[in-house]
Backbone as CSV, one residue per row, in Angstrom:
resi,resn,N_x,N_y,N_z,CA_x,CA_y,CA_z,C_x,C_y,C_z
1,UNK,0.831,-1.211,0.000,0.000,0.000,0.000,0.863,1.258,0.000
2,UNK,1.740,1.257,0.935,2.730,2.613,0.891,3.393,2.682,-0.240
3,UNK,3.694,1.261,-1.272,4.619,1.629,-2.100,3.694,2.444,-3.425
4,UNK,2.293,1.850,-3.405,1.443,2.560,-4.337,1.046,3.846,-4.092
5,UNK,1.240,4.555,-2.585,0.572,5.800,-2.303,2.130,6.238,-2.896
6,UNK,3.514,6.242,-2.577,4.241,7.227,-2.906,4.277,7.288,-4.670
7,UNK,3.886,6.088,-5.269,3.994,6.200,-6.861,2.853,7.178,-7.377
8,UNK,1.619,7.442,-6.673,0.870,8.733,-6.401,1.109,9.915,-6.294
9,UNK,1.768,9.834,-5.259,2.236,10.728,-5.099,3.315,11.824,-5.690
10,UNK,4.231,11.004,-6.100,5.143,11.490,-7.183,4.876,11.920,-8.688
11,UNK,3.324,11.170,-8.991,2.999,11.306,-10.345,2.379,12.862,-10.228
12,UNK,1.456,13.055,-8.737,0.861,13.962,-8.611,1.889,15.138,-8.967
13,UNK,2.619,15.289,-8.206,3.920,16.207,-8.031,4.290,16.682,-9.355
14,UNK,4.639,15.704,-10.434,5.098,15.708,-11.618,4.272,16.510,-12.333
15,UNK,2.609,15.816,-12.152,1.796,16.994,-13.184,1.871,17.965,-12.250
16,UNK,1.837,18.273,-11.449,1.523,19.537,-10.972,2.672,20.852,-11.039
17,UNK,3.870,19.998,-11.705,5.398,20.973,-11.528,4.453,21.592,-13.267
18,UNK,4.454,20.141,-14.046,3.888,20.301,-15.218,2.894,20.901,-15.520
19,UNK,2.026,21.427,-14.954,0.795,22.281,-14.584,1.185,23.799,-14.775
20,UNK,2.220,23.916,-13.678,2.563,25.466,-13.099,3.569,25.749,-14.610
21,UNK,4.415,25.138,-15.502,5.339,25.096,-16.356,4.011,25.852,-17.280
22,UNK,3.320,25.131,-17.747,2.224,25.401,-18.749,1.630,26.052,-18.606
23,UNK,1.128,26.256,-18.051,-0.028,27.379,-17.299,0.908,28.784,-16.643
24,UNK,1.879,28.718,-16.711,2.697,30.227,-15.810,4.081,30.337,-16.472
25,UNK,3.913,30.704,-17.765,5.082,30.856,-19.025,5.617,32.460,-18.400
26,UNK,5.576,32.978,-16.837,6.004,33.793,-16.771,7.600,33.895,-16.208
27,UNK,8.243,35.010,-17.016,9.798,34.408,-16.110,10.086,34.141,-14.840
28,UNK,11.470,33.677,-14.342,11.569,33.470,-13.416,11.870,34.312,-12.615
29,UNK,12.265,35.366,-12.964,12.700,36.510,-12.662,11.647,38.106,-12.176
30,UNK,11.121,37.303,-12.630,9.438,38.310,-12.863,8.668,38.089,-11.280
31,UNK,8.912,36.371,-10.733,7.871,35.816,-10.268,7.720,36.675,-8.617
32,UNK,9.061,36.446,-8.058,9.103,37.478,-6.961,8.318,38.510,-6.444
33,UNK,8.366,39.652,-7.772,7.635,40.507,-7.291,6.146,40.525,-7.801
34,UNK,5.524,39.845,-8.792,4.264,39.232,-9.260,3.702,38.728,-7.974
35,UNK,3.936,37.772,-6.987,3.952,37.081,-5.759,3.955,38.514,-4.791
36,UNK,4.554,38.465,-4.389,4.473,40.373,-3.860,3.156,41.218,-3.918
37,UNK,3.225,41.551,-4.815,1.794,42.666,-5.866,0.712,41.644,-5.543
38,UNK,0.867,39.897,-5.685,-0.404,39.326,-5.899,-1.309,39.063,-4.248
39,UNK,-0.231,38.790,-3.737,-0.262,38.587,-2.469,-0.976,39.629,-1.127
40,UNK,-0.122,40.795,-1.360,-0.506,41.735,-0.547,-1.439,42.733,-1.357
41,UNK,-1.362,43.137,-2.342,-2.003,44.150,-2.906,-3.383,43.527,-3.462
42,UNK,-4.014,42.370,-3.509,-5.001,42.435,-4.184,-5.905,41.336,-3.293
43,UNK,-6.999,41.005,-3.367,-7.993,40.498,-2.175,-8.436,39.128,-2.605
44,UNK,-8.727,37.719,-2.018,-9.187,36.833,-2.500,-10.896,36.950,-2.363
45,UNK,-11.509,38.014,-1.874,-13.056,38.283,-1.577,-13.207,39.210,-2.493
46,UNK,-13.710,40.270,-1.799,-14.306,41.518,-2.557,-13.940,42.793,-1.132
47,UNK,-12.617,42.008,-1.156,-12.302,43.470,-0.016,-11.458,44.703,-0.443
48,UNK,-10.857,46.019,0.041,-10.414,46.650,-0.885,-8.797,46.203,-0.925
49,UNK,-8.883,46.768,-2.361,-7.401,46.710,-3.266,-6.810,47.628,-3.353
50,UNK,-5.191,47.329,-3.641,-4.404,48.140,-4.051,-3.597,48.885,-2.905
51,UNK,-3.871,48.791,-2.147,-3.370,49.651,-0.581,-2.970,48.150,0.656
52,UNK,-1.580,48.631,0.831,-1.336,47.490,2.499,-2.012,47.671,3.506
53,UNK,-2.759,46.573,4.269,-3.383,46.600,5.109,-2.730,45.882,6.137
54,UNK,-2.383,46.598,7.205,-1.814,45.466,8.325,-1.573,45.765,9.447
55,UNK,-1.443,45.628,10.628,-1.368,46.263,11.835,-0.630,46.688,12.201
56,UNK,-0.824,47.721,13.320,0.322,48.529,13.412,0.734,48.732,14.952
57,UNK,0.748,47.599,15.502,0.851,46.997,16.991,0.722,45.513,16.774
58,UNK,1.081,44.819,17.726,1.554,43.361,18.248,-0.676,43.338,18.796
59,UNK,-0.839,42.417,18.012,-2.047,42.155,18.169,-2.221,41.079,19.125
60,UNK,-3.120,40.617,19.948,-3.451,40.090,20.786,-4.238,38.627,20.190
61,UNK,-4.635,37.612,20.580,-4.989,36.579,19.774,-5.531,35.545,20.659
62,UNK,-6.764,34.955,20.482,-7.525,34.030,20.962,-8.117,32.319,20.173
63,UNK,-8.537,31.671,21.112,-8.958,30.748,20.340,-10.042,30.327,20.549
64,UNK,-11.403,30.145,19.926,-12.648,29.468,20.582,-12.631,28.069,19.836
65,UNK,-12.946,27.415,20.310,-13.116,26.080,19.550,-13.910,25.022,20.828
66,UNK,-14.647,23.879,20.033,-14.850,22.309,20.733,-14.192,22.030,20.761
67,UNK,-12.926,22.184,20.643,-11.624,21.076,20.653,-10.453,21.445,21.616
68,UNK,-10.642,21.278,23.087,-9.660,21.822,24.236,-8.513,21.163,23.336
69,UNK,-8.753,19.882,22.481,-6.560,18.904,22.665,-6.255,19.688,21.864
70,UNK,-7.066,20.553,20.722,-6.133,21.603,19.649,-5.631,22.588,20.426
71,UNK,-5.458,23.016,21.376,-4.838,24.202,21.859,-3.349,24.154,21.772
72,UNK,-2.892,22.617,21.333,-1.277,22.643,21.234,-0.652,22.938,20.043
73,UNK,-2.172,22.593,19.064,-1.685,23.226,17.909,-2.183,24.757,17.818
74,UNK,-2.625,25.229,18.341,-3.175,26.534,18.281,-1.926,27.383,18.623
75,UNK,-0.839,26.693,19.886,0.203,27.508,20.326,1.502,27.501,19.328
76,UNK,1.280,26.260,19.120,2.433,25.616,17.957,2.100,26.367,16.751
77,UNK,0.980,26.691,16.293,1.310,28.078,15.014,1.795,29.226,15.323
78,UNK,1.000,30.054,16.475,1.157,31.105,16.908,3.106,31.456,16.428
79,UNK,3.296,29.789,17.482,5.156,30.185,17.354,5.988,30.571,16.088
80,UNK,4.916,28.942,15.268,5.939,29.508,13.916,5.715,30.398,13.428
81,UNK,4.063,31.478,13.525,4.779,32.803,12.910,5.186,33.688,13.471
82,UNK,5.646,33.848,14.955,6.516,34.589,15.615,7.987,34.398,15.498
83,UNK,8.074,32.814,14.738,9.923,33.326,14.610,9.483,33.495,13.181
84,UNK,8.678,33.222,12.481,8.944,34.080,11.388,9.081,35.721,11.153
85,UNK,8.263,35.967,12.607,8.373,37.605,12.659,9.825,38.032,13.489
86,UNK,10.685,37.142,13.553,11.496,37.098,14.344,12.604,38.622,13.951
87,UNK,12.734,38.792,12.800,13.010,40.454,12.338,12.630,41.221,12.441
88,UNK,11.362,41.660,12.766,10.591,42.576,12.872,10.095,42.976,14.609
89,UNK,9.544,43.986,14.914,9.242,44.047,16.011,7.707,43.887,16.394
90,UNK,7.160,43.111,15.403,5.887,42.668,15.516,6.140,41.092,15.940
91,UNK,4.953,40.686,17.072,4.315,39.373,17.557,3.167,38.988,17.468
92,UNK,2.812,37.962,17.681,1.009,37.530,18.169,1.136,37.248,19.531
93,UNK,0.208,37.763,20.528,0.201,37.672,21.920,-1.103,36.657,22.036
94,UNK,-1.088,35.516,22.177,-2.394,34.607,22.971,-2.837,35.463,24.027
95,UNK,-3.826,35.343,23.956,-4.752,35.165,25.000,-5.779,34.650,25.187
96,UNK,-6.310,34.502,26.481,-7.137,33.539,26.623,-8.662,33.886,25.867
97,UNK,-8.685,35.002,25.570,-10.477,35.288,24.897,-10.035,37.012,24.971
98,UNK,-11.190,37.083,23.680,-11.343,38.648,23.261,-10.302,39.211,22.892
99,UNK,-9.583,38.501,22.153,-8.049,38.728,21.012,-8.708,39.884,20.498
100,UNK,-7.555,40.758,19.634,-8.036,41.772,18.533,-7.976,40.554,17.123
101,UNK,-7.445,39.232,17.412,-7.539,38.050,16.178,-8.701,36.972,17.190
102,UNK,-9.286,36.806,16.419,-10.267,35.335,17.179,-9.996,34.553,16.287
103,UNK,-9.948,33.248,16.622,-9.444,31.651,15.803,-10.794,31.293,16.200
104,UNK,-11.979,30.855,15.245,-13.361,29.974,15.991,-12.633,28.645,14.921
105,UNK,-13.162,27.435,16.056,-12.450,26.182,15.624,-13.823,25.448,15.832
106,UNK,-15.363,25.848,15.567,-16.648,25.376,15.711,-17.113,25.474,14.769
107,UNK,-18.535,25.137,14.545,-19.505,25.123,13.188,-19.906,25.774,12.303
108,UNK,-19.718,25.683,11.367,-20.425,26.601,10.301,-20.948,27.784,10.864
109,UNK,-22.558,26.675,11.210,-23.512,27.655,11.724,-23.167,28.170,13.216
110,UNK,-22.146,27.835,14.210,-22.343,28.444,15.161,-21.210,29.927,15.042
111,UNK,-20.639,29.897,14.100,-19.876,31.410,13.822,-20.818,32.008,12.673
112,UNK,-21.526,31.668,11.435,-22.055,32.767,10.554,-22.188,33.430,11.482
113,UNK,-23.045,33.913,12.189,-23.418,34.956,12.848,-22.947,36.251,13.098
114,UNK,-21.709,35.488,14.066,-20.937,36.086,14.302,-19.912,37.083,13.074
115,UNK,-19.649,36.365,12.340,-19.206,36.844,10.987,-20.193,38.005,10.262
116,UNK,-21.288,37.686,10.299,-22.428,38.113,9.465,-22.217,39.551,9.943
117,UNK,-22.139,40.044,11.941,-22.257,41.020,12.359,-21.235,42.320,12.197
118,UNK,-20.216,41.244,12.260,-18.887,42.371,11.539,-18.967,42.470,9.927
119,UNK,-20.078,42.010,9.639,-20.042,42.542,7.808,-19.392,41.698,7.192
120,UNK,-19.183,40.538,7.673,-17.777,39.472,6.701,-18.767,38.410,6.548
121,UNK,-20.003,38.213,6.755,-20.796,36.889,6.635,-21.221,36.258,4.970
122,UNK,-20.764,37.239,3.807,-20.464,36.312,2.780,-19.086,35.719,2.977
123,UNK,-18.329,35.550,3.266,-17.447,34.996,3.472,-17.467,33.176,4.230
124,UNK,-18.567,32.911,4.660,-19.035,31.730,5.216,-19.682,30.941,4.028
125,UNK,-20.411,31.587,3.018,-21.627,31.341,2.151,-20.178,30.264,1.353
126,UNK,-19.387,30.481,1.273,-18.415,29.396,0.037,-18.528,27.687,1.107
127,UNK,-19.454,26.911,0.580,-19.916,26.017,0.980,-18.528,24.757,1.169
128,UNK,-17.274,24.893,-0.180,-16.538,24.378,-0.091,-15.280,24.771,0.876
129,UNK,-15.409,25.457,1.295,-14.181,26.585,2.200,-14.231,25.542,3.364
130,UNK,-12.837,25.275,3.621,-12.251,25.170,5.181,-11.798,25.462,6.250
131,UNK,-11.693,27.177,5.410,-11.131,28.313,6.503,-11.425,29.530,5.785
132,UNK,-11.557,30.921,6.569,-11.907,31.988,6.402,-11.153,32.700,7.304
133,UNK,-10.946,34.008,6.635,-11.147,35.111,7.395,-10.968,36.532,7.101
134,UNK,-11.620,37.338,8.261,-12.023,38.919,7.514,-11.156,39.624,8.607
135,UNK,-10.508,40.859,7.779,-10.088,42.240,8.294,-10.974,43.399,8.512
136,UNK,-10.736,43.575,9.759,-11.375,44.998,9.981,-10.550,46.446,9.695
137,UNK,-10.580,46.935,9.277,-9.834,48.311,9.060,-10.309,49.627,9.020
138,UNK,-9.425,50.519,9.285,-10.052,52.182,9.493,-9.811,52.709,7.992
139,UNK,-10.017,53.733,7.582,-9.804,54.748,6.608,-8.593,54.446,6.354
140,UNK,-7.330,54.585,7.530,-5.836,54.899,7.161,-5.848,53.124,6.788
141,UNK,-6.118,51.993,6.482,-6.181,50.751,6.208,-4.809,50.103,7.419
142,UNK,-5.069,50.764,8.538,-5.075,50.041,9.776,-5.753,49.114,10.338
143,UNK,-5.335,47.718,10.212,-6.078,46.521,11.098,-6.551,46.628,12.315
144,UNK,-7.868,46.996,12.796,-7.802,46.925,14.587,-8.858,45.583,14.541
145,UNK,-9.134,44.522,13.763,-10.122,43.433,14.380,-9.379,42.395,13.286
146,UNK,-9.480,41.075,13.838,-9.895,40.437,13.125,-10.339,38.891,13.014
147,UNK,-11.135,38.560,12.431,-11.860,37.124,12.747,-11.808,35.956,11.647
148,UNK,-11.052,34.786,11.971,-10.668,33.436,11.270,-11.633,32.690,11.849
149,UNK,-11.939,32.009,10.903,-12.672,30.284,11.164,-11.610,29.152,10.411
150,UNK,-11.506,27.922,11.049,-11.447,26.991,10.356,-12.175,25.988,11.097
151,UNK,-12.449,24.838,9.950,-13.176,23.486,10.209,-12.414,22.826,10.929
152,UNK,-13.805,22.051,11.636,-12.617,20.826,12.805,-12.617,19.551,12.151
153,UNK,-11.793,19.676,10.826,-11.852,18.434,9.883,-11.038,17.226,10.646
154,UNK,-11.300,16.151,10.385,-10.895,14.578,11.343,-9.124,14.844,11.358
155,UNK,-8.664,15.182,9.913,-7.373,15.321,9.160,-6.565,16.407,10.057
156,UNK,-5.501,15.655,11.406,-4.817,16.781,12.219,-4.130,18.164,11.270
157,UNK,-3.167,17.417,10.478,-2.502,18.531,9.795,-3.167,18.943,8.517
158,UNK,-4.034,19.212,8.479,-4.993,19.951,7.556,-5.567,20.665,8.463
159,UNK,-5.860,20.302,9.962,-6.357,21.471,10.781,-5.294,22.334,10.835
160,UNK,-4.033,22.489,11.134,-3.052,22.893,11.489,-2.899,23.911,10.304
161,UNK,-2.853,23.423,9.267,-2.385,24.028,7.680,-3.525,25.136,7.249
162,UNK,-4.628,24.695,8.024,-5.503,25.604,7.840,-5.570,26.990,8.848
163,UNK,-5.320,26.603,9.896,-5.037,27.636,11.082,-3.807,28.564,10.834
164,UNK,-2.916,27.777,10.279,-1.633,28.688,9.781,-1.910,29.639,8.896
165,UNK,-2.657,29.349,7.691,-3.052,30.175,6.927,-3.996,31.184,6.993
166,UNK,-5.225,30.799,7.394,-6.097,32.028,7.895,-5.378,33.083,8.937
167,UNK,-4.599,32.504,9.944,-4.109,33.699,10.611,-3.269,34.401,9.922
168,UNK,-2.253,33.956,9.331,-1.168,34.834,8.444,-2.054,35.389,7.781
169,UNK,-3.079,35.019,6.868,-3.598,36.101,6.075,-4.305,37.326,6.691
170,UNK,-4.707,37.151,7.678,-5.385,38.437,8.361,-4.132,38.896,9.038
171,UNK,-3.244,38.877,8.974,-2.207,39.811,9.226,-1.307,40.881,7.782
172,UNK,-2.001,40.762,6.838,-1.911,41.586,5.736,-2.097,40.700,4.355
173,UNK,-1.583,39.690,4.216,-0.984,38.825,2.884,-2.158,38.105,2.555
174,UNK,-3.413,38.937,2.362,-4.543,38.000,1.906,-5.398,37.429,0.771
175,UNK,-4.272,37.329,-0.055,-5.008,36.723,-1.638,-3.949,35.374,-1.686
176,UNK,-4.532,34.766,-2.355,-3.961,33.318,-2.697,-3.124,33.383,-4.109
177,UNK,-2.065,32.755,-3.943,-0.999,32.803,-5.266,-1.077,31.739,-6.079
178,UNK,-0.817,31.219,-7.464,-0.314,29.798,-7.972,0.835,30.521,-8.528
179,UNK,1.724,30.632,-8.029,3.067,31.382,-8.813,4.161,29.832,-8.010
180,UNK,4.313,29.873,-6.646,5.129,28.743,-6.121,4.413,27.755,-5.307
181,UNK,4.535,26.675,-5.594,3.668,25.519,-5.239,4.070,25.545,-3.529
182,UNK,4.931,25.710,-3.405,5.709,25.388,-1.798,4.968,26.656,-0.966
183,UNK,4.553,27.508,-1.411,3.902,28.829,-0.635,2.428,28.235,-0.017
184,UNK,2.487,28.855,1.137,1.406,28.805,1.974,-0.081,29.795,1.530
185,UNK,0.581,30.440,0.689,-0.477,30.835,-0.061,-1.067,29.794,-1.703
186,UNK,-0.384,29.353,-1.459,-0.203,28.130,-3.211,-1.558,27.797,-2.797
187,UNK,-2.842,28.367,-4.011,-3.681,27.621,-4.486,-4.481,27.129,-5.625
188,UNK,-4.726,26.240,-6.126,-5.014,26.135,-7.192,-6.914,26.147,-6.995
189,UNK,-7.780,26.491,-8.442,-9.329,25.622,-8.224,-9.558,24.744,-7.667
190,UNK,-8.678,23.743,-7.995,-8.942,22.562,-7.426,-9.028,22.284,-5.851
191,UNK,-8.430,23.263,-5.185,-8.140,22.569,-3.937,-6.682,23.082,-3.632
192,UNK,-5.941,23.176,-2.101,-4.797,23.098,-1.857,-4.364,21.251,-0.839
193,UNK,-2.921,21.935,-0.636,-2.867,20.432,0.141,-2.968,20.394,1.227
194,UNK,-3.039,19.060,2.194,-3.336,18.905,2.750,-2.572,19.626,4.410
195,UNK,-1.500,19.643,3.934,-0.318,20.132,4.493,0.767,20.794,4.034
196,UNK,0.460,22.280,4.576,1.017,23.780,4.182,1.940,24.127,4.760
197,UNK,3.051,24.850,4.897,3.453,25.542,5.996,4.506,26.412,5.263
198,UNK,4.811,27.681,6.197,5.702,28.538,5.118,6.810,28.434,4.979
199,UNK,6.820,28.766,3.564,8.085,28.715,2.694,9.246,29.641,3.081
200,UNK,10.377,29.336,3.129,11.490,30.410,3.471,10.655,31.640,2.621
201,UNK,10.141,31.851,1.313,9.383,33.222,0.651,8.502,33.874,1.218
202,UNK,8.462,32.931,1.942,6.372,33.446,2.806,6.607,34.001,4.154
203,UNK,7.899,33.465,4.537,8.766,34.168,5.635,9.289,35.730,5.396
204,UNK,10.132,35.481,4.217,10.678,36.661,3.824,9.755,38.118,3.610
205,UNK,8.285,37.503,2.921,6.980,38.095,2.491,7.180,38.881,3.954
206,UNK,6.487,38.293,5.135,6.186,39.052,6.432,7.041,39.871,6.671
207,UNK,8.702,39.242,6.549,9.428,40.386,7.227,9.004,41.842,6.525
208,UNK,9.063,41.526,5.157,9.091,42.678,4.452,7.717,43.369,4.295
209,UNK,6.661,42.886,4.868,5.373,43.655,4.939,5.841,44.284,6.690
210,UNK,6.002,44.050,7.817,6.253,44.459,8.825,7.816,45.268,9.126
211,UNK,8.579,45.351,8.233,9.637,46.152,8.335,10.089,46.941,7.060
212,UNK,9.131,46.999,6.357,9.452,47.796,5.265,8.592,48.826,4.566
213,UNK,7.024,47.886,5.138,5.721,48.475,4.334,4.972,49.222,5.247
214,UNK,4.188,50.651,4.924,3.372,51.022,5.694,2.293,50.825,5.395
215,UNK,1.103,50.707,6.429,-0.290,50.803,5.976,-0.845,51.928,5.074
216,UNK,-1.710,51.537,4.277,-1.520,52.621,3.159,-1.172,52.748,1.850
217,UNK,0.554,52.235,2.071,1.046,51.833,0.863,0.381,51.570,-0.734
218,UNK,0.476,52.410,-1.330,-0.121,51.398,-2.680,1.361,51.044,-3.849
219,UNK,0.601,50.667,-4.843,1.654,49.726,-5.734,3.139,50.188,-5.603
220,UNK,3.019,51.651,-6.083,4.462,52.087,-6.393,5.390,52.267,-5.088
221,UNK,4.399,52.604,-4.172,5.152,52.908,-3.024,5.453,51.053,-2.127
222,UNK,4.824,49.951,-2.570,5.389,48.613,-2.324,6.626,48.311,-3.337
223,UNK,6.202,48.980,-4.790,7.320,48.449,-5.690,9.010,49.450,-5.444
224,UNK,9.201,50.154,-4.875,9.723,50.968,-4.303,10.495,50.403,-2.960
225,UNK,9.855,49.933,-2.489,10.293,49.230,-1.217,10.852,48.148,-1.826
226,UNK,9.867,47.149,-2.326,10.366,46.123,-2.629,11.926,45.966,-3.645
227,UNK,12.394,47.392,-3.926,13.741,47.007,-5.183,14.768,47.014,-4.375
228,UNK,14.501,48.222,-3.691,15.354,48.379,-2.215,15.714,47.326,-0.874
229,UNK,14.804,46.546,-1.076,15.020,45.662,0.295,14.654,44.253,0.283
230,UNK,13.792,43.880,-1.362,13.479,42.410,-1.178,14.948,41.676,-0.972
231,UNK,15.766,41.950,-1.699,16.949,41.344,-1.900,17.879,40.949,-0.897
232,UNK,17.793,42.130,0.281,18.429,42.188,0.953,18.290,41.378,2.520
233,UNK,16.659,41.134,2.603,16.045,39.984,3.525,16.523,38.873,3.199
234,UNK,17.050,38.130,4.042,17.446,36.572,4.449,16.897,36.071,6.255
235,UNK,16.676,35.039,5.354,15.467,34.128,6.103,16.406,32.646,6.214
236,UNK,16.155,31.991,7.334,17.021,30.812,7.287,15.752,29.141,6.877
């Protein structure tokens, strides 16, 4: 059985390098900052574009869920994106309830609601979705709220992969890429995998939205930043 799941597996891999080859005839050289622009500057909903959105304080962070044994994975993300913020002078602070981030790890129906009231409740309506989440922001496109769901699917590290991602994205980087398969943003129609986690790029991404970018920001003033300093971030 294992020897047939990895011959699967590898075939998968193959079309899928073969996928991104065909489908993304863009250079290689190009892709960086395409990933950049796609990432931060533009919305996977119908939220606004073109301007960085991201906080501008060490936000505070909670978890509601049925599931007390996930709280180890709840802490165990938190970490990895705090050493990913490990350059910057931004953190995520747990706490026990009434985060300026809420993680709901419960039902559909027992968060719409909740969603619905902060104005983000189309965001639940995508019947296939495993995770969500909405930014709150002022005029100056300062973050002061924000609220993630994911499903309490049977699949541990698909819970995990999913929690990683909704929170990073409500910390500015919220559109989904197919530019690098290894990105935690990597998604295709079809579906992503099962198990995500960030890429030394997706690392580098944060530093450089939290130590380089202001809220506000639009294209030129990211592409500007970005000639000046993508290069110069190293990430281990």
């Amino acid at each position: 059985m294992s020897g047939t799941t990895t011959k699967i597996l590898i075939l998968l891999n193959v079309l899928v390098v073969a996928a991104v080859v065909f489908y993304n005839p863009m250079p290689e050289h190009e892709k960086p900052w395409a990933f950049v622009k796609q990432v931060l500057l533009e919305s996977e909903f119908d939220g606004p574009e073109g301007h960085i959105i991201r906080w501008v304080k060490s936000p505070t962070i909670s978890f509601v869920t049925d599931s007390p044994e996930d709280v180890h994975i709840f802490l165990s993300v938190i970490n990895q994106i705090n050493q990913a913020l490990g350059q910057t002078n931004f953190s995520l602070k747990p706490v026990n309830s009434n985060g300026d981030i809420v993680f709901y790890q419960k039902t559909r129906d027992d968060v719409a609601p909740i969603f619905a009231k902060e104005d983000c409740g189309e965001r639940m309506f995508f019947e296939d979705a495993l995770g969500v989440g909405c930014i709150i922001s002022n005029s100056k496109f300062h973050a002061l709220k924000a609220l993630t769901w994911g499903a309490n699917v049977s699949n541990e590290a698909k819970r995990r992969s999913v929690m990683l991602e909704e929170i990073v994205q409500v910390l500015g980087p919220s559109n989904d890429s197919e530019l690098f398969w290894d990105s935690l943003f990597y998604e295709r129609k079809h579906g992503a995998a099962d198990s995500k986690t960030l890429s030394p790029r997706d690392r580098k991404l944060l530093i450089f939205l939290y130590k380089h970018l202001k809220p506000g920001d639009d294209e030129a003033a990211v592409r500007r930043a970005f000639d000046a300093h993508w290069e110069t971030i190293t990430v281990k």
